Every structure is written in C-alpha cells, then in structure tokens.
XYZ file of C-alpha atoms in Angstrom:
481
model
C 106.327 92.971 68.729
C 109.835 93.117 70.113
C 112.833 90.878 69.749
C 116.181 90.657 71.513
C 118.374 90.833 68.407
C 121.407 93.159 68.537
C 121.330 92.912 72.310
C 124.666 94.655 72.677
C 123.349 97.882 71.162
C 121.803 99.133 74.389
C 121.154 102.688 73.334
C 119.526 101.510 70.138
C 116.672 100.223 72.257
C 115.613 103.780 72.939
C 114.402 104.023 69.355
C 111.599 101.705 70.420
C 110.594 103.850 73.392
C 107.728 105.761 71.845
C 106.009 102.612 70.598
C 106.512 100.826 73.911
C 104.395 103.271 75.874
C 101.212 101.819 74.426
C 102.176 98.130 74.370
C 103.603 97.424 77.799
C 101.614 96.780 80.976
C 104.321 95.995 83.503
C 107.976 96.974 83.882
C 109.195 93.405 84.429
C 107.681 92.134 81.192
C 110.889 92.424 79.208
C 113.283 91.181 81.843
C 115.193 88.068 80.821
C 116.413 86.259 83.930
C 119.289 84.303 82.445
C 120.432 81.270 84.398
C 123.702 81.202 82.481
C 125.019 84.365 84.115
C 128.270 84.568 86.066
C 128.536 81.940 88.781
C 131.235 81.098 91.283
C 132.891 77.729 91.853
C 129.914 76.564 93.918
C 127.437 77.384 91.150
C 126.089 80.495 92.898
C 125.323 83.498 90.730
C 127.452 86.497 91.617
C 126.081 90.046 91.669
C 129.441 91.698 92.244
C 129.443 95.223 90.889
C 125.684 95.335 90.274
C 124.184 98.676 91.286
C 120.650 99.762 92.090
C 119.722 103.167 90.691
C 116.594 105.109 91.553
C 115.056 107.632 89.200
C 111.911 109.744 89.074
C 110.054 109.822 85.786
C 106.848 111.202 84.362
C 104.397 108.995 82.526
C 105.688 110.238 79.178
C 109.236 109.213 80.176
C 108.295 105.663 81.203
C 109.291 104.189 77.819
C 112.870 105.317 78.408
C 113.199 103.230 81.560
C 111.073 100.540 79.973
C 113.640 100.171 77.190
C 116.424 99.743 79.738
C 114.557 96.748 81.139
C 115.045 95.011 77.792
C 118.838 95.107 77.979
C 120.555 91.938 79.287
C 120.927 91.955 83.061
C 119.095 95.250 83.602
C 115.957 94.823 85.697
C 113.309 97.176 86.988
C 113.029 96.073 90.624
C 110.192 98.363 91.589
C 108.023 101.151 90.331
C 105.284 103.012 92.115
C 103.253 106.171 92.019
C 104.886 109.003 93.939
C 101.705 110.183 95.621
C 98.297 111.480 94.805
C 99.551 115.069 94.729
C 102.035 114.212 91.969
C 99.854 113.050 89.114
C 101.539 110.600 86.741
C 104.901 110.712 88.538
C 106.725 107.467 89.272
C 109.680 106.339 91.358
C 111.567 103.493 89.695
C 114.439 101.289 90.932
C 116.695 99.865 88.205
C 119.204 97.065 88.874
C 122.228 97.478 86.614
C 125.103 95.053 85.913
C 128.654 96.440 85.668
C 128.898 96.157 81.882
C 125.727 98.203 81.406
C 126.377 100.886 84.040
C 127.965 103.386 81.653
C 125.087 103.102 79.194
C 122.424 103.362 81.896
C 124.000 106.514 83.314
C 124.238 107.900 79.786
C 120.519 107.343 79.240
C 119.668 109.026 82.547
C 121.784 112.036 81.587
C 120.614 112.214 77.982
C 116.965 112.284 79.024
C 117.654 114.526 82.047
C 116.327 111.961 84.521
C 117.437 112.713 88.092
C 118.866 109.578 89.683
C 120.716 108.311 92.715
C 122.794 105.250 93.496
C 120.849 103.324 96.136
C 123.003 100.187 96.322
C 126.657 100.453 95.309
C 127.426 96.727 95.103
C 124.598 94.230 95.310
C 126.848 91.280 96.186
C 128.155 93.149 99.219
C 124.541 93.779 100.259
C 123.751 90.072 99.801
C 126.743 89.073 101.914
C 125.705 91.504 104.640
C 122.108 90.267 104.509
C 123.137 86.693 105.190
C 126.020 87.446 107.555
C 128.461 85.030 109.089
C 127.164 82.267 111.291
C 129.153 81.492 114.420
C 130.184 77.849 114.340
C 129.008 76.018 117.409
C 126.583 78.745 118.416
C 123.212 77.506 119.618
C 120.302 79.897 120.144
C 118.781 79.903 123.603
C 115.580 78.315 122.383
C 114.414 74.700 122.369
C 114.155 74.834 118.592
C 116.136 76.158 115.636
C 113.893 79.109 114.737
C 115.370 82.519 115.490
C 114.859 86.046 114.188
C 118.519 86.949 113.695
C 118.983 85.242 110.326
C 117.076 83.949 107.314
C 116.355 80.256 107.702
C 116.113 77.385 105.245
C 112.856 75.714 104.284
C 113.953 72.729 106.382
C 114.376 74.952 109.451
C 110.906 76.412 108.957
C 109.283 73.015 108.541
C 111.146 71.623 111.566
C 109.855 74.490 113.668
C 106.302 73.941 112.462
C 106.576 70.274 113.470
C 107.990 71.324 116.851
C 104.976 73.562 117.450
C 102.577 70.755 116.608
C 104.336 68.416 119.048
C 104.505 70.914 121.914
C 101.150 72.622 121.382
C 98.925 69.751 120.207
C 95.784 71.409 121.563
C 96.443 74.467 119.429
C 98.456 73.544 116.311
C 97.796 71.160 113.437
C 100.207 70.941 110.498
C 98.521 70.135 107.193
C 100.349 69.026 104.040
C 98.166 70.485 101.276
C 100.227 69.259 98.318
C 103.655 69.002 96.731
C 105.740 71.523 94.834
C 107.164 70.885 91.375
C 110.309 69.438 92.990
C 108.179 67.392 95.385
C 108.634 69.497 98.514
C 105.747 69.568 100.966
C 103.480 72.611 100.986
C 102.702 73.008 104.676
C 99.987 75.021 106.414
C 99.808 75.514 110.179
C 96.276 75.672 111.555
C 96.030 77.473 114.909
C 92.706 76.836 116.592
C 91.768 76.818 120.247
C 88.845 74.896 121.659
C 85.467 76.366 120.774
C 81.860 75.278 121.104
C 81.015 76.785 117.734
C 82.810 77.259 114.400
C 85.013 80.336 114.260
C 85.735 82.646 111.352
C 89.206 82.175 109.901
C 92.158 84.212 108.664
C 94.581 82.926 106.025
C 98.171 84.249 105.736
C 100.685 83.051 103.150
C 104.232 84.074 102.349
C 107.048 83.274 99.985
C 105.146 83.078 96.683
C 108.025 85.050 95.184
C 111.270 83.280 95.987
C 113.595 86.267 96.419
C 111.389 88.083 98.940
C 113.033 86.464 101.971
C 111.473 88.793 104.519
C 108.054 87.416 103.547
C 108.389 83.823 104.881
C 110.435 85.118 107.817
C 107.576 87.430 108.794
C 104.953 84.711 108.309
C 106.994 82.510 110.649
C 107.142 85.324 113.206
C 103.347 85.719 113.106
C 103.014 81.964 113.587
C 105.358 82.140 116.563
C 103.345 84.908 118.200
C 99.995 83.216 117.602
C 101.212 79.992 119.209
C 103.966 80.622 121.762
C 102.425 83.905 122.872
C 98.776 82.979 122.395
C 97.900 84.464 125.784
C 98.594 87.936 124.375
C 95.443 89.616 123.075
C 93.495 86.362 123.213
C 90.313 88.429 123.141
C 91.119 89.246 119.497
C 93.398 86.566 118.090
C 91.475 83.794 119.836
C 88.257 84.768 118.082
C 89.588 83.322 114.823
C 91.073 80.165 113.444
C 94.345 80.979 111.713
C 95.863 79.261 108.693
C 99.524 80.185 108.150
C 101.430 79.022 105.054
C 104.907 80.538 105.413
C 106.411 79.181 102.208
C 104.238 78.941 99.115
C 107.225 78.501 96.782
C 109.765 76.296 98.595
C 111.577 75.243 95.401
C 112.240 78.805 94.326
C 113.193 79.839 97.852
C 115.813 77.103 98.158
C 117.108 78.032 94.710
C 117.674 81.603 95.911
C 119.619 80.272 98.880
C 121.867 77.978 96.878
C 122.122 79.361 93.342
C 120.615 82.762 92.499
C 119.581 85.188 95.219
C 117.278 87.149 92.893
C 115.281 84.237 91.472
C 111.539 85.035 91.564
C 109.504 82.192 90.040
C 108.955 78.552 90.924
C 111.207 75.910 89.346
C 108.845 74.252 86.880
C 110.216 73.037 83.565
C 108.382 74.836 80.767
C 107.436 72.785 77.704
C 109.272 73.758 74.509
C 111.430 76.276 76.338
C 114.909 76.440 77.832
C 113.651 78.894 80.437
C 112.529 77.690 83.844
C 109.761 78.768 86.181
C 106.330 80.368 86.432
C 105.412 83.447 88.470
C 102.963 81.933 90.954
C 101.387 85.319 91.622
C 100.432 85.612 87.950
C 99.142 82.024 87.686
C 95.826 82.153 89.572
C 92.738 81.808 87.445
C 90.770 84.997 88.029
C 91.335 87.265 85.012
C 94.465 85.286 84.201
C 96.671 87.068 81.638
C 94.479 90.157 81.739
C 97.543 92.418 81.922
C 100.811 92.840 83.778
C 101.976 89.323 82.991
C 103.889 87.687 80.174
C 103.357 84.777 77.798
C 107.122 84.385 77.511
C 108.619 81.608 79.695
C 111.846 83.609 79.968
C 110.090 86.530 81.653
C 110.113 86.959 85.408
C 106.339 87.489 85.257
C 105.533 84.503 83.052
C 101.913 83.576 83.782
C 102.348 79.910 82.914
C 101.055 77.785 80.031
C 97.514 77.889 81.431
C 95.647 79.291 84.393
C 96.523 77.487 87.641
C 98.929 75.201 85.797
C 101.368 74.965 88.702
C 101.152 72.424 91.539
C 101.764 75.140 94.114
C 98.939 77.288 92.733
C 96.619 74.309 92.535
C 97.306 73.270 96.136
C 96.619 76.773 97.484
C 93.518 77.141 95.320
C 92.053 73.792 96.337
C 92.636 74.237 100.053
C 91.300 77.778 100.132
C 88.200 76.636 98.279
C 87.704 73.960 100.947
C 87.821 76.691 103.591
C 86.002 79.424 101.690
C 82.876 79.403 103.866
C 85.003 79.873 106.983
C 87.625 82.295 105.702
C 86.891 85.982 106.208
C 90.390 87.360 105.622
C 93.098 86.549 103.088
C 96.588 88.053 103.462
C 99.484 87.407 101.088
C 102.861 88.755 102.219
C 105.349 90.156 99.703
C 108.192 92.700 99.553
C 109.115 95.478 99.093
C 107.667 99.050 99.196
C 105.749 99.232 102.518
C 102.253 99.005 101.093
C 98.976 97.509 102.293
C 97.212 96.662 99.043
C 93.582 95.931 98.184
C 91.950 94.397 95.086
C 91.769 94.631 92.241
C 95.158 93.861 90.725
C 94.044 92.305 87.453
C 91.849 95.153 86.233
C 90.987 98.745 87.011
C 88.028 99.069 89.320
C 87.232 98.557 92.994
C 85.458 95.806 94.946
C 81.934 96.460 96.138
C 83.008 96.466 99.804
C 86.143 98.514 99.172
C 85.235 101.003 101.910
C 85.136 98.286 104.570
C 88.402 96.813 103.360
C 90.010 100.249 103.305
C 88.850 101.100 106.827
C 90.263 97.851 108.184
C 93.479 98.371 106.249
C 93.816 101.833 107.757
C 93.508 100.349 111.237
C 96.392 98.066 110.353
C 98.661 100.712 108.852
C 97.905 103.099 111.725
C 98.894 100.372 114.207
C 102.199 99.845 112.398
C 102.895 103.571 112.390
C 101.968 103.899 116.059
C 104.277 101.044 117.028
C 107.541 102.231 115.486
C 106.812 105.010 113.015
C 107.023 102.873 109.874
C 104.769 104.305 107.174
C 102.700 102.045 104.939
C 100.765 103.329 101.933
C 97.204 102.030 101.665
C 95.223 101.563 98.447
C 94.329 99.279 95.567
C 97.042 97.572 93.539
C 96.202 99.370 90.315
C 95.981 102.731 92.071
C 99.386 102.470 93.724
C 101.306 100.176 91.384
C 100.173 98.630 88.099
C 98.008 95.949 86.516
C 99.118 92.531 87.795
C 96.563 89.922 86.773
C 96.506 86.325 87.958
C 97.295 87.245 91.560
C 96.224 85.337 94.641
C 94.521 88.338 96.233
C 92.050 88.757 93.377
C 91.372 85.012 93.381
C 90.693 85.014 97.132
C 88.199 87.854 96.843
C 86.499 87.194 93.523
C 86.501 83.386 93.339
C 86.662 82.160 96.934
C 84.428 85.016 98.106
C 86.684 86.043 101.004
C 85.428 89.536 101.903
C 88.709 90.998 103.201
C 91.648 90.391 100.853
C 95.024 92.081 101.261
C 98.475 91.888 99.732
C 101.280 93.288 101.869
C 104.525 94.732 100.567
C 106.869 94.740 103.568
C 110.027 96.735 104.234
C 111.763 98.641 102.951
C 111.325 101.633 100.644
C 114.259 100.607 98.482
C 117.440 101.242 100.433
C 117.986 97.478 100.457
C 114.988 96.298 98.437
C 114.825 92.526 98.248
C 118.130 92.255 100.135
C 116.801 93.352 103.518
C 119.484 92.891 106.227
C 118.882 90.185 108.806
C 118.867 92.853 111.529
C 115.502 94.012 110.186
C 113.777 90.619 110.446
C 112.648 91.137 114.044
C 111.397 94.737 113.759
C 109.608 93.885 110.512
C 107.980 90.876 112.153
C 106.851 92.828 115.206
C 105.357 95.755 113.297
C 103.598 93.441 110.832
C 102.121 91.420 113.693
C 100.827 94.670 115.214
C 99.164 95.468 111.898
C 97.671 91.978 111.619
C 96.257 92.226 115.151
C 94.631 95.560 114.382
C 93.282 94.127 111.145
C 91.757 91.174 113.006
C 90.086 93.521 115.482
C 88.626 95.603 112.669
C 87.307 92.557 110.853
C 85.825 91.161 114.078
C 83.835 94.362 114.539
C 82.426 94.113 111.011
C 81.725 90.381 110.907
C 77.938 90.685 111.372
C 77.798 92.217 107.889
C 79.466 89.118 106.444
C 77.578 86.206 107.939
C 77.891 84.329 104.669
C 80.708 85.103 102.261
C 78.911 86.954 99.512
C 81.456 89.283 97.985
C 80.113 90.815 94.817
C 82.391 91.073 91.808
C 81.820 93.637 89.096
C 82.242 91.793 85.813
C 82.337 94.816 83.525
C 85.891 95.751 84.488
C 87.867 96.671 81.360
C 90.184 94.094 79.863
C 93.726 95.224 79.069
C 94.018 94.344 75.392
C 97.699 95.326 75.367
C 98.650 92.831 78.051
C 100.215 90.218 75.805
C 103.089 91.810 73.944
C 105.543 88.922 73.760
C 105.207 85.757 71.676
C 105.905 82.597 73.661
C 109.523 81.445 73.508
C 110.630 84.463 71.474
C 113.715 84.860 73.676
C 114.762 81.223 73.783
C 117.027 81.481 70.745
C 118.760 84.533 72.195
C 119.223 82.708 75.504
C 120.816 79.761 73.751
C 123.132 82.014 71.790
C 124.180 84.089 74.811
C-alpha cells in the first residue's frame, strides 16, 4: 500500500517499481491532481514549461513509468498497446512539470527507454488551442455556434435552444437533471414524423472535462442531423437521435476558467479536501472492478458509491427510460483515434461482439475513406486497460443496448487533449461520416434485435488488485504541500 511521503525524492520511487507491477490496474491511479498548483492573477492554473514525453516500454518496464506517475505533477496522459504484432509493447505519454523534467529524463536514460519530446511547452499549446478572438467579429450564421473555436457551455445550450425554436417539428430539448453545481443536463431529441416508433441512437460527449473536442464533435453531429437533415435521410431519418453534448458541464467550465487539464466533475467529497469524481468510473455495472481508484484525490476516483453523482444518475435514469427504443449507445472521448467496444470493466467479450465489430469496422472504414484518418477498432481491455464503471458497459449490460461504443477522437498524441481549434471541423466531419456508416450497419442488422436482449456473461474475472489506495490517504500530503 503506497504513500506519498518523501515526495521530493523522485528517484526513490523506483524502488517500489517491482512491487507495483502486480498491484496497479491503471496508469492514472496514482496521479494527484492538485488544485493548489501554480495559478496566475486570474486564478487560472499555468502549465508553462510542462512537457509531454512519449516512450515505448515492454510490460516488464511498466512499473518504471508507473512510479513516475506517483511524483507530484507528473501524469500519464495515455497508454496503449502498440499493435497485435508487438506483444506486450506499450506506447505511453507522460506529462512532466519543469521541476521534474531532469529526473524524468534521468529515469528514461537509466532504464534505456527510448523517448521523444512531443509537446515542448504545454501552456503554449493551450494558448494556440484557444487562439485570439477578434473583437467585434460576428460569424455569418444566425446563431453563435461555429466550428472555428471551442465554445462555452452557455453557447452550446443557446444553440440547442435555437434549434428547438427554428426546427420545432424536428427538435425537442429535454432537461434530464442538474449537475452538482446546478447546471442543466440537456439532451436534444431529433425525431421526424413517423407512423410507427423508430429505433434510437444515443450520443453523449464531455463526460471528461478536459476532452474539449468531445462536446465540440457532439455539437457538430447535432448540427448535421438538424440543419442538414436532408442529407442521407434514408439512413439518418430511420432513427430517433438523442444527443447529449455535455455530460459534465461543471468540469468543462472549470477547465475553461481555472484548470485546462481538469478531468472529473466538481462534487465535494465527504471527509476529503480533494474535489470531483470521474463520471466514467461511476456507473454501476462492475463498479470498482479495476482501473479506478478509491482515493478522492485520484483523477480516476470512482466515487463514494456506484452512481453517486447527479450527472451519472441523470444519464442512467433517462437511458433506462429509453432502453426499449435505444439500439445504439455512443460515448465520445479523446484521444487516441480508437473505436472501442465492451467490455471495459473486465476481460471478456460480449455475446454479440462480432456484430458490434462488423458495424464498428464500417464506421472506421468510412472515416479512413473520407480523409485517411486511421482509427483502431477493438475492445477496451484489448487495446487499452481495465476501466470499470464506464458508461459503455452500463449501456450494454444493464440497459441492454445491443450496440455500445466508446470513441477516442483525434489525435494520436501530437497535441493530445490540447487539440488545436483548426482540427474541430475536420474531426467533426470525419466522425459524422463514421456515425452515418455505423447507423447504416445497425439498420441492416436490426431484424436480429427486435427486442433488446443483450446477453451478459457473468463469469468474467474480477480484478482483485483493483483497489490499491486507501481512501483519503493523500489528503494529508495535499494539505502539507
């Protein structure tokens, strides 16, 4: 069981590496997202001088990088398998603050880990991502939504209201609940006139606050389904669509105004100084089965109980209302360019994995055909790691939605979470092409799924090493920092 004592002795953490290999399920488990870090006069956390390094490691070397993740300010942004031909090889991105850079490079060199500097200065990348707005400039649209910048939650909600007003025969905006900070959780229902009930597709974005391209892409899909509904009506018009662009509005606004890399919601945790729960570790199916943390200071804190968060509860309740109609669930995340299938919370595959894979391949092929962007297709545990408590597993195993996907959008790590605003439009277009192809593939297979009857294998192994941190074990260190 680890502690954070002697935090300044970075290299001393490597002494724990061999024991860590068997007691860690996820690279973010040890990351302490301190809210007391350097901030400017406006209270915004600065990432000046932070670098993103990329290294390739074997499975036996994972504890080395794992130990880095326990040092203050160092965070594993991403890790993934390098391909089926390279067994047990991983590509890992490590965010490094200036005062730890020398030690991180020393570890790479000492353990002969090849590495490259992917981002030289994260704050510069953040500034470029957001860009400078031209005062007095008005987009040539009757509303505020554009694809040349990342918009606020207010902008998104205003646009959703605008669609409802101008397309009343097509759009209904539904408030399904309130966030921890009492923001509305809005879903846009797109449904044309029909003499009979239609199958439905659900798409949500923004569960993780820092993944800005996710809500932007969900908004783009909404735009295409409404303002361009005449395109491919033979496919898109066969479904009702439920689009929830921003599942974590509190966290998203916090990233805009305080800390660009914040991940969780903004819930106050009982008996802890640390804020927030990872909403994509908080759903009830196999909650805390691995790849999540019991520590409120962790970026992957699963919450005090399953579905404890108001955002999770609102999504759960509304999806369960729609479960007999929903045939597809899509949750949009970033980054790594992956089209992911269940399961995430345990090793094993769904009974209808082949159907889901075939439809996913139609989607990834459509993306590649459109602009050459490559997406990797497979299950979460095959391509990434155990990540229990996710919405995709809940949608499939609890709600019985037969086609459940989690998308990791652009890019492959050159910018990571800080994707430049110039890539909003191309990302939106290619994702919409993939969604259209997905819808066509599902439509073809619908006769097999007249009633949602997904079968869940209950003998999937439980990860007994999932819970390696005692709750609140880092609070004292946070207070002393």
